[in-house]
């Protein structure tokens, strides 16, 4: 039987066949063939699916009902999702939301919050852009809507809507393409 080449494992030229010729006449040559379990298609959806059901109304209402616990859970899951999706491409790691919420934000008198939101907003926007989507979120959205927009009261709500929508779009793309 003739030795077949697979696109994942190209056969190298000039390697001598180290198998005994008398034993291989009736058996197929599997020296350069991959095991059946490793021949995967080039694009494969990830094993674990990320949540894509974040919404502003749900975020606000369940946050009020649970006295903010739901908001912490959603933001923690969002941080984990961003780290999972973007880490292999940008090499960065966003600080866990619970660590920021319960410790670092208080120690730095709130200054770390500005830095954390600035960085995660930019990171989400960069990853959306890298994946070919419109850049729906950036650090300028944080500063304009969340910080300056708080003067008109509705600004932080608009920012949170943009944040949750961008996270849904990023997670949906990850669920489809990995």
XYZ file of C-alpha atoms in Angstrom:
178
model
C 0.000 0.000 0.000
C 1.306 3.436 -0.852
C 2.212 5.879 1.925
C -0.276 8.769 2.032
C 0.585 12.317 3.047
C -1.656 14.305 5.355
C -1.666 18.108 5.309
C -1.068 18.191 9.070
C 2.029 16.010 9.031
C 4.010 16.386 5.806
C 6.333 13.537 4.935
C 9.982 14.530 5.223
C 12.286 13.787 2.337
C 15.389 11.681 2.791
C 14.421 9.799 5.958
C 15.295 6.143 5.704
C 12.617 3.584 6.466
C 13.733 1.968 9.713
C 11.145 -0.812 9.638
C 12.039 -4.296 8.475
C 10.902 -4.692 4.846
C 9.682 -8.297 5.322
C 7.291 -7.303 8.128
C 5.766 -4.350 6.295
C 4.717 -5.936 3.021
C 1.220 -6.848 4.259
C 0.830 -3.937 6.684
C 0.123 -0.298 5.757
C 2.942 2.134 6.427
C 1.758 4.423 9.236
C 5.107 6.031 10.026
C 4.092 9.585 8.988
C 0.343 9.326 9.459
C -1.253 11.120 12.420
C -3.313 9.195 14.935
C -6.999 9.260 14.066
C -7.862 11.369 17.117
C -5.507 14.273 16.233
C -6.742 14.943 12.693
C -8.915 17.988 13.471
C -10.343 20.494 11.042
C -8.469 23.814 10.916
C -11.280 25.774 12.594
C -13.175 24.207 15.432
C -15.621 25.655 17.905
C -14.379 25.616 21.499
C -15.411 22.882 23.871
C -16.932 25.227 26.455
C -19.408 27.824 25.302
C -19.266 31.338 26.772
C -22.404 33.221 27.853
C -23.968 35.589 25.331
C -27.073 36.653 27.240
C -25.824 39.769 28.997
C -28.288 42.657 28.927
C -28.538 46.030 30.617
C -32.058 45.610 31.991
C -31.252 42.177 33.389
C -27.972 43.528 34.799
C -29.736 46.412 36.568
C -32.803 44.566 37.855
C -31.041 41.444 39.089
C -28.320 43.642 40.545
C -30.922 45.511 42.583
C -32.727 42.353 43.691
C -29.516 40.600 44.761
C -27.957 43.737 46.302
C -25.131 43.780 43.735
C -24.149 40.120 43.879
C -25.420 39.458 40.351
C -23.357 42.376 39.049
C -20.217 40.936 40.664
C -20.944 37.529 39.117
C -21.479 38.998 35.634
C -18.336 41.103 35.810
C -16.307 38.169 37.129
C -17.521 36.004 34.256
C -16.762 38.823 31.807
C -13.214 39.132 33.129
C -12.691 35.388 32.837
C -14.068 35.422 29.291
C -11.790 38.259 28.191
C -8.773 36.500 29.696
C -9.696 33.221 27.998
C -10.320 34.723 24.569
C -7.642 37.407 24.291
C -4.749 36.036 26.375
C -3.272 33.851 23.650
C -3.176 36.767 21.196
C -2.149 39.790 23.250
C -0.300 38.068 26.104
C -2.026 40.238 28.717
C -3.958 39.254 31.797
C -6.782 41.356 33.223
C -6.951 41.414 37.019
C -9.803 39.325 38.381
C -12.850 41.451 39.121
C -13.323 40.132 42.661
C -9.740 41.004 43.538
C -10.299 44.503 42.182
C -13.701 44.904 43.828
C -12.887 43.590 47.296
C -9.237 44.586 47.746
C -7.258 46.652 45.252
C -9.924 49.275 44.538
C -10.279 50.101 48.221
C -6.543 50.121 48.954
C -5.857 52.593 46.136
C -8.776 54.862 47.106
C -10.518 54.121 43.815
C -7.672 55.034 41.456
C -7.196 51.399 40.419
C -10.824 51.325 39.252
C -10.077 53.930 36.593
C -7.036 51.993 35.389
C -8.869 48.645 35.431
C -11.904 49.897 33.450
C -9.642 51.739 31.011
C -7.606 48.606 30.312
C -10.480 46.124 30.023
C -12.392 48.465 27.708
C -9.397 48.787 25.415
C -8.695 45.067 25.548
C -12.245 44.148 24.530
C -12.142 46.680 21.695
C -8.761 45.406 20.492
C -9.966 41.804 20.479
C -13.161 42.700 18.602
C -11.078 44.542 16.021
C -8.630 41.629 15.717
C -11.551 39.298 15.046
C -12.854 41.547 12.253
C -15.731 43.187 14.116
C -16.409 46.876 14.553
C -14.640 48.352 17.555
C -17.728 48.909 19.713
C -15.850 49.603 22.935
C -12.668 51.428 23.820
C -11.097 53.356 26.676
C -12.500 56.573 25.255
C -16.014 55.144 25.690
C -15.221 54.542 29.346
C -13.897 58.047 29.917
C -16.616 59.804 27.924
C -19.683 57.800 28.921
C -18.892 56.419 32.359
C -16.784 59.212 33.834
C -17.904 62.413 32.097
C -21.335 60.992 31.284
C -22.052 60.621 34.977
C -22.665 64.370 34.959
C -25.778 63.769 32.853
C -26.714 60.711 34.963
C -27.484 58.464 31.980
C -23.853 58.159 30.804
C -22.854 55.156 32.968
C -25.929 53.263 31.761
C -24.938 53.859 28.142
C -21.390 52.703 28.883
C -22.595 49.552 30.633
C -24.894 48.796 27.683
C -21.937 49.164 25.301
C -19.757 46.999 27.567
C -22.296 44.166 27.857
C -23.100 44.297 24.134
C -19.390 44.128 23.221
C -18.903 41.168 25.580
C -21.853 39.353 23.984
C -20.421 39.952 20.511
C -16.968 38.761 21.569
C -18.320 35.638 23.278
C -20.556 34.810 20.314
C -17.622 35.032 17.913
C -15.542 32.858 20.235
C -18.340 30.275 20.457
C -18.439 30.026 16.654
C -14.768 30.256 15.681
C -12.795 29.554 18.819
